[in-house]
Structure formats: C-alpha cells, structure tokens
C-alpha positions as protocol buffer text, in pm:
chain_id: "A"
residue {
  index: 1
  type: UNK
  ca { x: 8371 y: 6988 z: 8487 }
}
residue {
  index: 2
  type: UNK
  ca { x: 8354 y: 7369 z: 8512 }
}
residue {
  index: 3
  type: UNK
  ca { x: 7997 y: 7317 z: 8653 }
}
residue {
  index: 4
  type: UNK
  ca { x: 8090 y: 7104 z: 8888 }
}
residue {
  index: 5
  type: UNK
  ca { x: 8364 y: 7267 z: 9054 }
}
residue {
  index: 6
  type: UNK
  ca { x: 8150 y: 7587 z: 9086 }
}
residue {
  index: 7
  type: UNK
  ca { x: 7867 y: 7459 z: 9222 }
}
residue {
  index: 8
  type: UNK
  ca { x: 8129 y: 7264 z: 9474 }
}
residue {
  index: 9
  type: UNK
  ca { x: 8310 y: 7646 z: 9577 }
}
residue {
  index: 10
  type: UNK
  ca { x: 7965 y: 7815 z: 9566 }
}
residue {
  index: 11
  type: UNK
  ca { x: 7849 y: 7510 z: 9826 }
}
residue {
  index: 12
  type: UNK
  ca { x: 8240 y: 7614 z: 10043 }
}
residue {
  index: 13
  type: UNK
  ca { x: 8148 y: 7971 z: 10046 }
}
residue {
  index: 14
  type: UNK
  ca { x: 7773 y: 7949 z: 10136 }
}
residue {
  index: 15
  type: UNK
  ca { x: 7887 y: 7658 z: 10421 }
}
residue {
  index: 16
  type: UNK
  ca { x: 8082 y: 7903 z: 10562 }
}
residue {
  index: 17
  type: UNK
  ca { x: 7937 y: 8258 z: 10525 }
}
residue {
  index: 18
  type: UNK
  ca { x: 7642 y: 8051 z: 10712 }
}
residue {
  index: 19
  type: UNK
  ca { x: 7902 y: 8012 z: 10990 }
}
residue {
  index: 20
  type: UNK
  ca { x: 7987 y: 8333 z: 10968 }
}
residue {
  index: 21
  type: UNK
  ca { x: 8349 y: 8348 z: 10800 }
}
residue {
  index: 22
  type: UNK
  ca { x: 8438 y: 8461 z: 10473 }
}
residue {
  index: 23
  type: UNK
  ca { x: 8573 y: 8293 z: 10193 }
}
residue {
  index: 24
  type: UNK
  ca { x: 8828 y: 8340 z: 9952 }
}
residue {
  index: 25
  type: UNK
  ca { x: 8969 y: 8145 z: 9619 }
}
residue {
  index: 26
  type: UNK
  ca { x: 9339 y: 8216 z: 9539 }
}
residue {
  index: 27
  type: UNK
  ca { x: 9450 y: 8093 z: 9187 }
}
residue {
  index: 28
  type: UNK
  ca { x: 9799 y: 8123 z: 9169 }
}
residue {
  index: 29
  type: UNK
  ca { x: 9889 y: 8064 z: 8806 }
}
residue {
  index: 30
  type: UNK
  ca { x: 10150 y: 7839 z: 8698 }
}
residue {
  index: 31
  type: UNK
  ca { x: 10502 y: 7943 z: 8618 }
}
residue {
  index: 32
  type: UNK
  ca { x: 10440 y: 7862 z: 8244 }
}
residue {
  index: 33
  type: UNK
  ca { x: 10157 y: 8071 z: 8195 }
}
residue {
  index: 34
  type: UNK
  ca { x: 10341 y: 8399 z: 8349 }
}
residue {
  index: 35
  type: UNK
  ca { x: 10576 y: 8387 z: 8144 }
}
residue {
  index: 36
  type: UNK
  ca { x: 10504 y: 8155 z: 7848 }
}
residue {
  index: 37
  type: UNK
  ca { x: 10714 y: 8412 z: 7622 }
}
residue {
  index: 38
  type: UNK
  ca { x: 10996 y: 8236 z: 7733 }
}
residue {
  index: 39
  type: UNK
  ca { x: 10917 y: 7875 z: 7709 }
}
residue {
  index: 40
  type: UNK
  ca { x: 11120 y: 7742 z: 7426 }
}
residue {
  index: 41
  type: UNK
  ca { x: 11034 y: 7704 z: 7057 }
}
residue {
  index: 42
  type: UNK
  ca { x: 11069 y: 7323 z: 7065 }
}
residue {
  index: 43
  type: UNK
  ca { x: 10777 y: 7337 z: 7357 }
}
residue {
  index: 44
  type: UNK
  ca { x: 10420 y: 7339 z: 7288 }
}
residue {
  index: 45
  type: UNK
  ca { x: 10286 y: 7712 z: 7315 }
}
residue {
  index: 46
  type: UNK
  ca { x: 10010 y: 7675 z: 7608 }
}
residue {
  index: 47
  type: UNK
  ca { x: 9662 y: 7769 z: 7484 }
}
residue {
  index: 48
  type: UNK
  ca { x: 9485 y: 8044 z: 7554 }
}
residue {
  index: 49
  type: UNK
  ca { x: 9250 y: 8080 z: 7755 }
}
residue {
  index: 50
  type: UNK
  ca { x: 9452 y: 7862 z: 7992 }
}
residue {
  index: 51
  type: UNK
  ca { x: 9272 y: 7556 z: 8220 }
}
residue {
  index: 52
  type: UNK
  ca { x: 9305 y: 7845 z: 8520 }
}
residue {
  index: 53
  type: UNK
  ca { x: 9162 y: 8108 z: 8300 }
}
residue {
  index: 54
  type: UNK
  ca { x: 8889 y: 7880 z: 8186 }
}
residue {
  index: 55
  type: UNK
  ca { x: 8772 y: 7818 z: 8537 }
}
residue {
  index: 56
  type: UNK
  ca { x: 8805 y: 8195 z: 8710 }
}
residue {
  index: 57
  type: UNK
  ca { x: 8585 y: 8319 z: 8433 }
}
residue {
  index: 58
  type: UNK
  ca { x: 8324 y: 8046 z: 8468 }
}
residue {
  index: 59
  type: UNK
  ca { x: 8371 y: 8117 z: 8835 }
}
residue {
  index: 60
  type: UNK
  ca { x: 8290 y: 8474 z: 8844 }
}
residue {
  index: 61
  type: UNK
  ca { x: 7997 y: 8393 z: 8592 }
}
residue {
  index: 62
  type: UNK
  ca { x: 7827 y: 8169 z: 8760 }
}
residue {
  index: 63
  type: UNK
  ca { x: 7914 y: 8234 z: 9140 }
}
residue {
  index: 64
  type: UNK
  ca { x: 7909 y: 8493 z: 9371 }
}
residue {
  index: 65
  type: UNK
  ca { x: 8239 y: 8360 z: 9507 }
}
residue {
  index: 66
  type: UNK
  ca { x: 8555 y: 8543 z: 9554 }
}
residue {
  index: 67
  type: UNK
  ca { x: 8824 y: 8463 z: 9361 }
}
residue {
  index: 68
  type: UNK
  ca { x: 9191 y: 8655 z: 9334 }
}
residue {
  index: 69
  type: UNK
  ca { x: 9373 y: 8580 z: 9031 }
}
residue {
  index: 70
  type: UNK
  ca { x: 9708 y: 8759 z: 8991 }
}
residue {
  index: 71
  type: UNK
  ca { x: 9780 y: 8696 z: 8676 }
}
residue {
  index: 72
  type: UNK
  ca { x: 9690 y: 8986 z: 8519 }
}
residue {
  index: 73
  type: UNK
  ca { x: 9872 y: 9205 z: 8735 }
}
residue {
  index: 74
  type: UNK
  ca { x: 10172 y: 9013 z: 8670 }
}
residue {
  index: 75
  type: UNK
  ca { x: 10169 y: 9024 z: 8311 }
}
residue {
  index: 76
  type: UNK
  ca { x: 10127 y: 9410 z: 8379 }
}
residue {
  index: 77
  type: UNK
  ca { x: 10401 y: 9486 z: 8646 }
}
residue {
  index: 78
  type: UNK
  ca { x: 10726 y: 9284 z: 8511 }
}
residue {
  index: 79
  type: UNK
  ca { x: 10905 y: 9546 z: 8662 }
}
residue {
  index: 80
  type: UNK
  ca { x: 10934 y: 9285 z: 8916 }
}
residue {
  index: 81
  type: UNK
  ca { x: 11066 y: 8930 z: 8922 }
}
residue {
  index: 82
  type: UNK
  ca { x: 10725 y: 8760 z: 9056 }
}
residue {
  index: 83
  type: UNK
  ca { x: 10864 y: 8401 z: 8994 }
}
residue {
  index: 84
  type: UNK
  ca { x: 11219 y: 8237 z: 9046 }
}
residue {
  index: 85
  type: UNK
  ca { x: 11462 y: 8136 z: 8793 }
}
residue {
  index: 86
  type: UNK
  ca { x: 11538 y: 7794 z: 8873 }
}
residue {
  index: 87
  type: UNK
  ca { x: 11237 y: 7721 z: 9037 }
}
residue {
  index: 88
  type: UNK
  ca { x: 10878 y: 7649 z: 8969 }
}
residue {
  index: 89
  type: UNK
  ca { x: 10742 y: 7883 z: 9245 }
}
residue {
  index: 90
  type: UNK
  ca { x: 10659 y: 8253 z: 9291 }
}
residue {
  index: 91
  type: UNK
  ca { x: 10888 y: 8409 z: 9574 }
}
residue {
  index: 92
  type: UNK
  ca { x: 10817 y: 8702 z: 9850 }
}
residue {
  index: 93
  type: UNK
  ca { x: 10697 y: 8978 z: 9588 }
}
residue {
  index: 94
  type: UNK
  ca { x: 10477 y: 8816 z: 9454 }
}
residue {
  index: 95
  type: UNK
  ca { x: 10321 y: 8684 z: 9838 }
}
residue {
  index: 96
  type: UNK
  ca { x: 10331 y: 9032 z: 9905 }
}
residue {
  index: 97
  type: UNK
  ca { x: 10116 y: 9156 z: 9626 }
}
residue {
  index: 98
  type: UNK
  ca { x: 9860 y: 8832 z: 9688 }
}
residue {
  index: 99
  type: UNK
  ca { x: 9894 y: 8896 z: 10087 }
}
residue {
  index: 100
  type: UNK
  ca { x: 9756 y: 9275 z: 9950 }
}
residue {
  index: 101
  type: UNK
  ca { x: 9480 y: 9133 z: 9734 }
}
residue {
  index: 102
  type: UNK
  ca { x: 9374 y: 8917 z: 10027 }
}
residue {
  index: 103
  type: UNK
  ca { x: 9384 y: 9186 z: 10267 }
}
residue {
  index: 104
  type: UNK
  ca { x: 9156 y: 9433 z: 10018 }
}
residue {
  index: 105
  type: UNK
  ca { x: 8887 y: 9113 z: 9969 }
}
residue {
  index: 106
  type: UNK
  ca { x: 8858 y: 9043 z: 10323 }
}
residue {
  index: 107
  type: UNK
  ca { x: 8759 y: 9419 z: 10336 }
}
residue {
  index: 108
  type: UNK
  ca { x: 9134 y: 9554 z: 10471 }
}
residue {
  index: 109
  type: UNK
  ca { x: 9347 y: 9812 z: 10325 }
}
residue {
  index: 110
  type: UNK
  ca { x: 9635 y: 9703 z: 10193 }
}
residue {
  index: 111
  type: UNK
  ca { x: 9964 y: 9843 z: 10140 }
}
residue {
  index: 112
  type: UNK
  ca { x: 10058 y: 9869 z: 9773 }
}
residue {
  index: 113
  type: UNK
  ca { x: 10404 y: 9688 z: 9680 }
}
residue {
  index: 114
  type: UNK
  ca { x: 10530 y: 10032 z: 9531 }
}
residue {
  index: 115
  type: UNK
  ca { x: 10542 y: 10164 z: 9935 }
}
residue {
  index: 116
  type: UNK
  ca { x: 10766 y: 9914 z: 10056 }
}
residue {
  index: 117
  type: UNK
  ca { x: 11118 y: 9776 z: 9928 }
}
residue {
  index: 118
  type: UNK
  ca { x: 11192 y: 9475 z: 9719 }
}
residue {
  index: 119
  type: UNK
  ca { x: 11527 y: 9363 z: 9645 }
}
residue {
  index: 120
  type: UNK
  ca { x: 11689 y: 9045 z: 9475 }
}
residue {
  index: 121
  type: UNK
  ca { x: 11971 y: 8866 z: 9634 }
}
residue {
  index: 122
  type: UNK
  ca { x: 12136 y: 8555 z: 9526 }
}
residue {
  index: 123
  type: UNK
  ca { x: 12020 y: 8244 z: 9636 }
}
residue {
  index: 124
  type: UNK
  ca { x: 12043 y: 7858 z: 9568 }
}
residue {
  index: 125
  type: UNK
  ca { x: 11893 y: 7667 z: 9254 }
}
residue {
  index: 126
  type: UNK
  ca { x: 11571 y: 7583 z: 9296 }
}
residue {
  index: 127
  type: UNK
  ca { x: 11340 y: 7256 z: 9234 }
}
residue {
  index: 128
  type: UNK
  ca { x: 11373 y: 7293 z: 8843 }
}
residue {
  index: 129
  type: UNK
  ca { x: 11764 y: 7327 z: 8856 }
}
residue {
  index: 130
  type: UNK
  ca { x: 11732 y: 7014 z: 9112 }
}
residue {
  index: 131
  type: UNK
  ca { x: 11530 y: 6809 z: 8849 }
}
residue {
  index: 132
  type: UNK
  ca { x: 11699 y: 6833 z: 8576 }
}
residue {
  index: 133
  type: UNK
  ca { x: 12067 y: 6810 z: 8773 }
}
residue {
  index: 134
  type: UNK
  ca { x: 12218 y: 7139 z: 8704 }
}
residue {
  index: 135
  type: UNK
  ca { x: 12569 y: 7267 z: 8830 }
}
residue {
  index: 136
  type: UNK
  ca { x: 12544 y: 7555 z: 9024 }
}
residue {
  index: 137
  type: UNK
  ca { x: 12732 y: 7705 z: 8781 }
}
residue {
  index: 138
  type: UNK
  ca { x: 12431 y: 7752 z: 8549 }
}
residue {
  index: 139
  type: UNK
  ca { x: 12231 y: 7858 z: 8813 }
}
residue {
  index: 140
  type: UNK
  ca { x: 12196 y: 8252 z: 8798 }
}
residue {
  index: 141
  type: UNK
  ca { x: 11887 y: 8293 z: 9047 }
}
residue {
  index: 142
  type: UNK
  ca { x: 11736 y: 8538 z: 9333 }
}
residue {
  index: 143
  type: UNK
  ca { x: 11531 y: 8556 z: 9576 }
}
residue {
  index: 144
  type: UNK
  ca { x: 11303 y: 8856 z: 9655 }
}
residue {
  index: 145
  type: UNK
  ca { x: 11330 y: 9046 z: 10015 }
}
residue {
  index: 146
  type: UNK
  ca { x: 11075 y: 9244 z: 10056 }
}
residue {
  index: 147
  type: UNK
  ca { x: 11088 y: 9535 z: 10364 }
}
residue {
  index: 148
  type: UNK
  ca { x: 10983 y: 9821 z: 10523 }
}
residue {
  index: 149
  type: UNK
  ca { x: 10645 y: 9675 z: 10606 }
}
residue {
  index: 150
  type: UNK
  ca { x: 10459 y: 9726 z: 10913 }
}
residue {
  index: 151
  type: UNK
  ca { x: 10806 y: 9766 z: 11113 }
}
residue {
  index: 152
  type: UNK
  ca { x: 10586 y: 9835 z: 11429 }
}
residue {
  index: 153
  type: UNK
  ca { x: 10413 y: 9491 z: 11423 }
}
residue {
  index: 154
  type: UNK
  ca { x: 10603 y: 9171 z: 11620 }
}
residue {
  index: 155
  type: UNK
  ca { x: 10471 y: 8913 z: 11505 }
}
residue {
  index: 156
  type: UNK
  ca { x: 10528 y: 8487 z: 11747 }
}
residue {
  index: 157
  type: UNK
  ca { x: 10521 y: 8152 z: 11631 }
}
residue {
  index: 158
  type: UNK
  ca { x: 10243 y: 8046 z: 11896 }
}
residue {
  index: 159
  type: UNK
  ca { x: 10292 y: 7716 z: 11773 }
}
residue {
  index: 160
  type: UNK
  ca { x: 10428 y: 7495 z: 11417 }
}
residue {
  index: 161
  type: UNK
  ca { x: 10462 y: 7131 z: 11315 }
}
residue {
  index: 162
  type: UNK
  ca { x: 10830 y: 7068 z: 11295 }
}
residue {
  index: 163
  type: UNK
  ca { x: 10739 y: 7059 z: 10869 }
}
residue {
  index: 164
  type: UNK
  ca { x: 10629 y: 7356 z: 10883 }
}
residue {
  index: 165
  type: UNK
  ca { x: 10301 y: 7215 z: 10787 }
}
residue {
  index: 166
  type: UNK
  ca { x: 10113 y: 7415 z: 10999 }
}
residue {
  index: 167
  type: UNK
  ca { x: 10141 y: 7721 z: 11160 }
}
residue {
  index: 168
  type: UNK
  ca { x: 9971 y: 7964 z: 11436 }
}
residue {
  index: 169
  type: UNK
  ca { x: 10100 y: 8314 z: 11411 }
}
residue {
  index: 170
  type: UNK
  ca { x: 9968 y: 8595 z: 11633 }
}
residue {
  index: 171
  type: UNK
  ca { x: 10096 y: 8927 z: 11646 }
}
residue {
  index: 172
  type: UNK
  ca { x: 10124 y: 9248 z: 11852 }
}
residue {
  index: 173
  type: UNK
  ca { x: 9957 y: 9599 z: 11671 }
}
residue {
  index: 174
  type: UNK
  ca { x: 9834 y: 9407 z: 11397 }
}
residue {
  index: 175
  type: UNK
  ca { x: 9544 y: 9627 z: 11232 }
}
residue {
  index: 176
  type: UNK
  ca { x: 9350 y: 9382 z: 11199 }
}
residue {
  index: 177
  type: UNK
  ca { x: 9146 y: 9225 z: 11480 }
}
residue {
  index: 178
  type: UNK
  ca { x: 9045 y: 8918 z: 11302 }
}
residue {
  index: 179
  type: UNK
  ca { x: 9182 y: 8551 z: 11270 }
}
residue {
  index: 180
  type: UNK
  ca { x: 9267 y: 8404 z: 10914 }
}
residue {
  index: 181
  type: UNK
  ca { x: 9347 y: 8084 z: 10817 }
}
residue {
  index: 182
  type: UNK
  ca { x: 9517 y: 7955 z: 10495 }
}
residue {
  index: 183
  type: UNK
  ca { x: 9479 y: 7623 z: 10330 }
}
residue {
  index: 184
  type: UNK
  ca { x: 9725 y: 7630 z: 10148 }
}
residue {
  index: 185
  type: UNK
  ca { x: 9989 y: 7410 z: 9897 }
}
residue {
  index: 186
  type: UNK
  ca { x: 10323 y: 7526 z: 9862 }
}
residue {
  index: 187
  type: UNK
  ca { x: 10247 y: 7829 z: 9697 }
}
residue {
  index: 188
  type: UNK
  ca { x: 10076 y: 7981 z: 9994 }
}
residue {
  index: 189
  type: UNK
  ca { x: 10399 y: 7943 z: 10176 }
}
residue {
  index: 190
  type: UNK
  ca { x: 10492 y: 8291 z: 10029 }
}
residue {
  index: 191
  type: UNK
  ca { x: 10224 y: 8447 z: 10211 }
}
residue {
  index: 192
  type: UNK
  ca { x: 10377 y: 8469 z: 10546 }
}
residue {
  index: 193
  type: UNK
  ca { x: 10545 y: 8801 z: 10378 }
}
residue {
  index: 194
  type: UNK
  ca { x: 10241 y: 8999 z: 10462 }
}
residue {
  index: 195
  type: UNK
  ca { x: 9965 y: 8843 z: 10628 }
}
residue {
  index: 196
  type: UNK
  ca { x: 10067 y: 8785 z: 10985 }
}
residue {
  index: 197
  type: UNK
  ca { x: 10204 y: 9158 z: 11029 }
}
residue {
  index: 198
  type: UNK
  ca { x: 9745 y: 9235 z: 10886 }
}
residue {
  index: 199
  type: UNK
  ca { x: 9569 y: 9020 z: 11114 }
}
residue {
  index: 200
  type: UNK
  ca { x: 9592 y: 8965 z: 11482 }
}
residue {
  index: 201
  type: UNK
  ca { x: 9605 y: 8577 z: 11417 }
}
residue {
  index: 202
  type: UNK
  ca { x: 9704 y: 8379 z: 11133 }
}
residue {
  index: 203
  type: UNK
  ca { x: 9689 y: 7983 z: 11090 }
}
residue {
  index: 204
  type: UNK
  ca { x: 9824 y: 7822 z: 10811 }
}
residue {
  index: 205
  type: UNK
  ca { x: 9802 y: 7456 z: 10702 }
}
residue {
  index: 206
  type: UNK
  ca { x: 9937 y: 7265 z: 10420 }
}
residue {
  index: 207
  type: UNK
  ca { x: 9651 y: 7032 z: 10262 }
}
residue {
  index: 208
  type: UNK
  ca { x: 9816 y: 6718 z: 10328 }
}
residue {
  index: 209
  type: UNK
  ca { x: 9811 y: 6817 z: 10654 }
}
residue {
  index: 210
  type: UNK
  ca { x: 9523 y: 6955 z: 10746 }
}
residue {
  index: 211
  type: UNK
  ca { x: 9169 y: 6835 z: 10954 }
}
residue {
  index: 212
  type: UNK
  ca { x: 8848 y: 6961 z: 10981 }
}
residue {
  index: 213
  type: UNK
  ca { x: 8809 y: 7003 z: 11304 }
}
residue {
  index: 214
  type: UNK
  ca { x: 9109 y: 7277 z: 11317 }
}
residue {
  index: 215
  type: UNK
  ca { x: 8828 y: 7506 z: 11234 }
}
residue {
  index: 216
  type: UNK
  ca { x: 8647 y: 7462 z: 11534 }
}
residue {
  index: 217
  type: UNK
  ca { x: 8940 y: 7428 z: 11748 }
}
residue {
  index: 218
  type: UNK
  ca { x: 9072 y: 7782 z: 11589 }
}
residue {
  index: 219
  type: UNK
  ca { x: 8785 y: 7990 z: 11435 }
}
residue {
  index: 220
  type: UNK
  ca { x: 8827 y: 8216 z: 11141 }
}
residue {
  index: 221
  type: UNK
  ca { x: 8659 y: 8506 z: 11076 }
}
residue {
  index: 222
  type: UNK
  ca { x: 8820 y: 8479 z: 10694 }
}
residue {
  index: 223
  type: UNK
  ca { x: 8926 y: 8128 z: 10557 }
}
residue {
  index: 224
  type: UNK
  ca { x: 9192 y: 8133 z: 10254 }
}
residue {
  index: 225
  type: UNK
  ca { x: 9157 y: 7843 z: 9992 }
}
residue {
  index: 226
  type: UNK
  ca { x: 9496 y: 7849 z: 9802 }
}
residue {
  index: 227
  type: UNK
  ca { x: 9544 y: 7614 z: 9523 }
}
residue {
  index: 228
  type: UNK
  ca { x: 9784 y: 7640 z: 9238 }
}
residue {
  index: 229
  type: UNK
  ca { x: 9690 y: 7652 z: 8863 }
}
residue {
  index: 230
  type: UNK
  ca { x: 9843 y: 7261 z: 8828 }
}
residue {
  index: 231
  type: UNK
  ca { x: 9694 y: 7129 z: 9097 }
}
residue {
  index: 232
  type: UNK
  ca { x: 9340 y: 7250 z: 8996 }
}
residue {
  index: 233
  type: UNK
  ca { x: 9265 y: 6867 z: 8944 }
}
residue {
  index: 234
  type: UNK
  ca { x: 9273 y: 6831 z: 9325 }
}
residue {
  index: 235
  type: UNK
  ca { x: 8986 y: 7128 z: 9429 }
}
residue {
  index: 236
  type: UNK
  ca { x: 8724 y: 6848 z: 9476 }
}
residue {
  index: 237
  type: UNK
  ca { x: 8947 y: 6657 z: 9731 }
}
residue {
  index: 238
  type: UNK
  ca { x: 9009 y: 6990 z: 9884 }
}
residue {
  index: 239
  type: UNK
  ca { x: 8677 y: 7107 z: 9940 }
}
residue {
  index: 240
  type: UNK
  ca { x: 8526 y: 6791 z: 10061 }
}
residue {
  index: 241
  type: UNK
  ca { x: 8864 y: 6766 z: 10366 }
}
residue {
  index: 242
  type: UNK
  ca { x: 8696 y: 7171 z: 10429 }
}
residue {
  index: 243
  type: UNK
  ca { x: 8379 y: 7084 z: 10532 }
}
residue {
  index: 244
  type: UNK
  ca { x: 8361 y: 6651 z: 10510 }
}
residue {
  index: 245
  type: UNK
  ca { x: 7993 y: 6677 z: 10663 }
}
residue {
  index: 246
  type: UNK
  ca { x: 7838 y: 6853 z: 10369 }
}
C-alpha cells in the first residue's frame, strides 16, 4: 500500500512540475497522535510509528516529493495550544506555523510564529463536545487569534461558494507574486491565517468540491495537497480528481 501511494504522489508531482507548478504534501496529523499522552487509560495506546508516520518516511525514501509534516514541531513547541479542546481540529496557530512551512517549501520566507501574537479566547464546544452531547458547562475551550502579521497587506474575497467550499483570495502588497491553490479537507481551512497575506492569489477548494479543470481556469504556480492523517485512506481518490487524464 505504501508503494502504491508513492508511486501515485511521485506520478502528482512529476504531472505537474511538467506543467510547471510545484507540488506540495501536507500531513496534518490527527488529534490523537499529538497528544496521545492524554488519551485515556481505558483507550488503546496508538502504535508507534503511526499509519501517517509510516507513510511520510516511505515517502521521503522513495520520492523526491515534498512533504510537510508538523508533527514533530508540535510535540516540540507545546508552549502553544496547536489543537482545540473540544474539537477534533487544529485551530489558527497551528495554520500559521503550516502556512510558514508552506511558504519556506515553495521557496518563500516565512515569518516564524515567535514574531507575531497568539492569544486564546473562549469559544464554543467543538465537534467532539457536539458528538458526544456535552453541556456547555463542561466545555472549557479556546480558540487561537493569531496577529500582528503582515498588517500592510489587504487582502478581497474575489469570489466564494456560499459553503465556503471554495475560495479566490487576492491581495494588495503581498510578497509574493505567485498564485497558490489548496486542495484541501477541513483541516486546510486553518490556513487562511497566513497564506493569502504571502501570495498575490490564493484559491482554495474543499475536495468534495473541487474539478479539474479549476486548474486551467486559475493556474498555479504552487498547488497544495492537504489531507489529514484519518483520511489518508482517501489519497488515491484525491489524486486521480487532480489530474483524471493521467
């Protein structure tokens, strides 16, 4: 399986570098495997190396594919609250630091997280506290706000789906000349914290919405392929909605 979902990324990257835009793999991990510490005794302890490990190593083995995994610097830096409480997601700092790690692959320079201001505010439970039917009164969460970032650069909604779904972004004294576009699933959400205020244009679109043909309509010059560690089952569907003709 490992093979197979190399050769399938190496195929992505190669497709595209041939059409002249970069590519990227982001693996964010899974809640549980940030912070596994926590999960309770009467769980099962999640093996190590994890299904996401397993893959990023065989990846940068076998591959000459870019890959950002953020793990490590999580499991580093828990000065900061990467993921919320109550919910299974990772909130703003941690799309900051990715939007960074993006930035520095696609041969930017980004802004380190310790240069700008993160702060935790209350907010409402989340998707875990909403699954299991919590009272708000057991719901002790935040949400990060992350600022003093590129104050100079306005960035305009040129255009998004009423969802949300997908997005065009362009913005005034952006850096960045380029265009990027994110495929994304709801992780990548947390991204618009620091890309759009990068690069002079930035598309995003949720998998279940996206088409092909939204690549020749809006050329990158850097393409973002965002999955999360539990959807890693899905990267074959993914790559074959990229680039259907190959």
């Amino acid at each position: 399986v490992l093979q197979a979902i190399t050769a399938h990324i190496q195929t992505a990257a190669d497709y595209f570098e041939s059409q002249g835009i970069q590519f990227i793999l982001v693996l964010p991990p899974s809640k549980e495997s940030v912070y596994r510490e926590y999960l309770p005794d009467s769980c099962r302890q999640l093996a190590s190396p994890t299904r996401s490990e397993e893959l990023i190593s065989y990846i940068r083995t076998h591959s000459t594919v870019t890959v950002i995994d953020p793990a490590p610097y999580f499991a580093e830096n828990r000065d900061y609250q990467w993921y919320f409480k109550t919910d299974t997601h990772w909130n703003d700092a941690a799309g900051f630091l990715v939007s960074g790690q993006i930035i520095d692959a696609a041969g930017g320079t980004s802004t380190p997280i310790e240069d700008v201001t993160v702060t935790y505010e209350p907010r409402d439970p989340g998707d875990l506290a909403n699954l299991f039917h919590m009272p708000e009164s057991m719901c002790d969460d935040t949400k990060a706000d992350v600022s003093g970032y590129r104050n100079n650069v306005t960035i305009h909604y040129d255009s998004a789906s009423d969802d949300g779904n997908i997005a065009h972004i362009s913005a005034d004294q952006a850096p960045d000349p380029r265009r990027i576009t994110i495929y994304r699933d709801s992780f990548g959400t947390a991204l618009l914290v620091g890309l759009p205020k990068y690069f002079a244009y930035t598309d995003f679109y949720h998998w279940q919405a996206f088409e092909p043909e939204f690549l020749n309509e809006n050329k990158p010059d850097v393409l973002v392929y965002e999955v999360v560690e539990r959807d890693l089952g899905r990267m074959m569907e993914d790559l074959e909605k990229l680039m259907p003709n190959q």
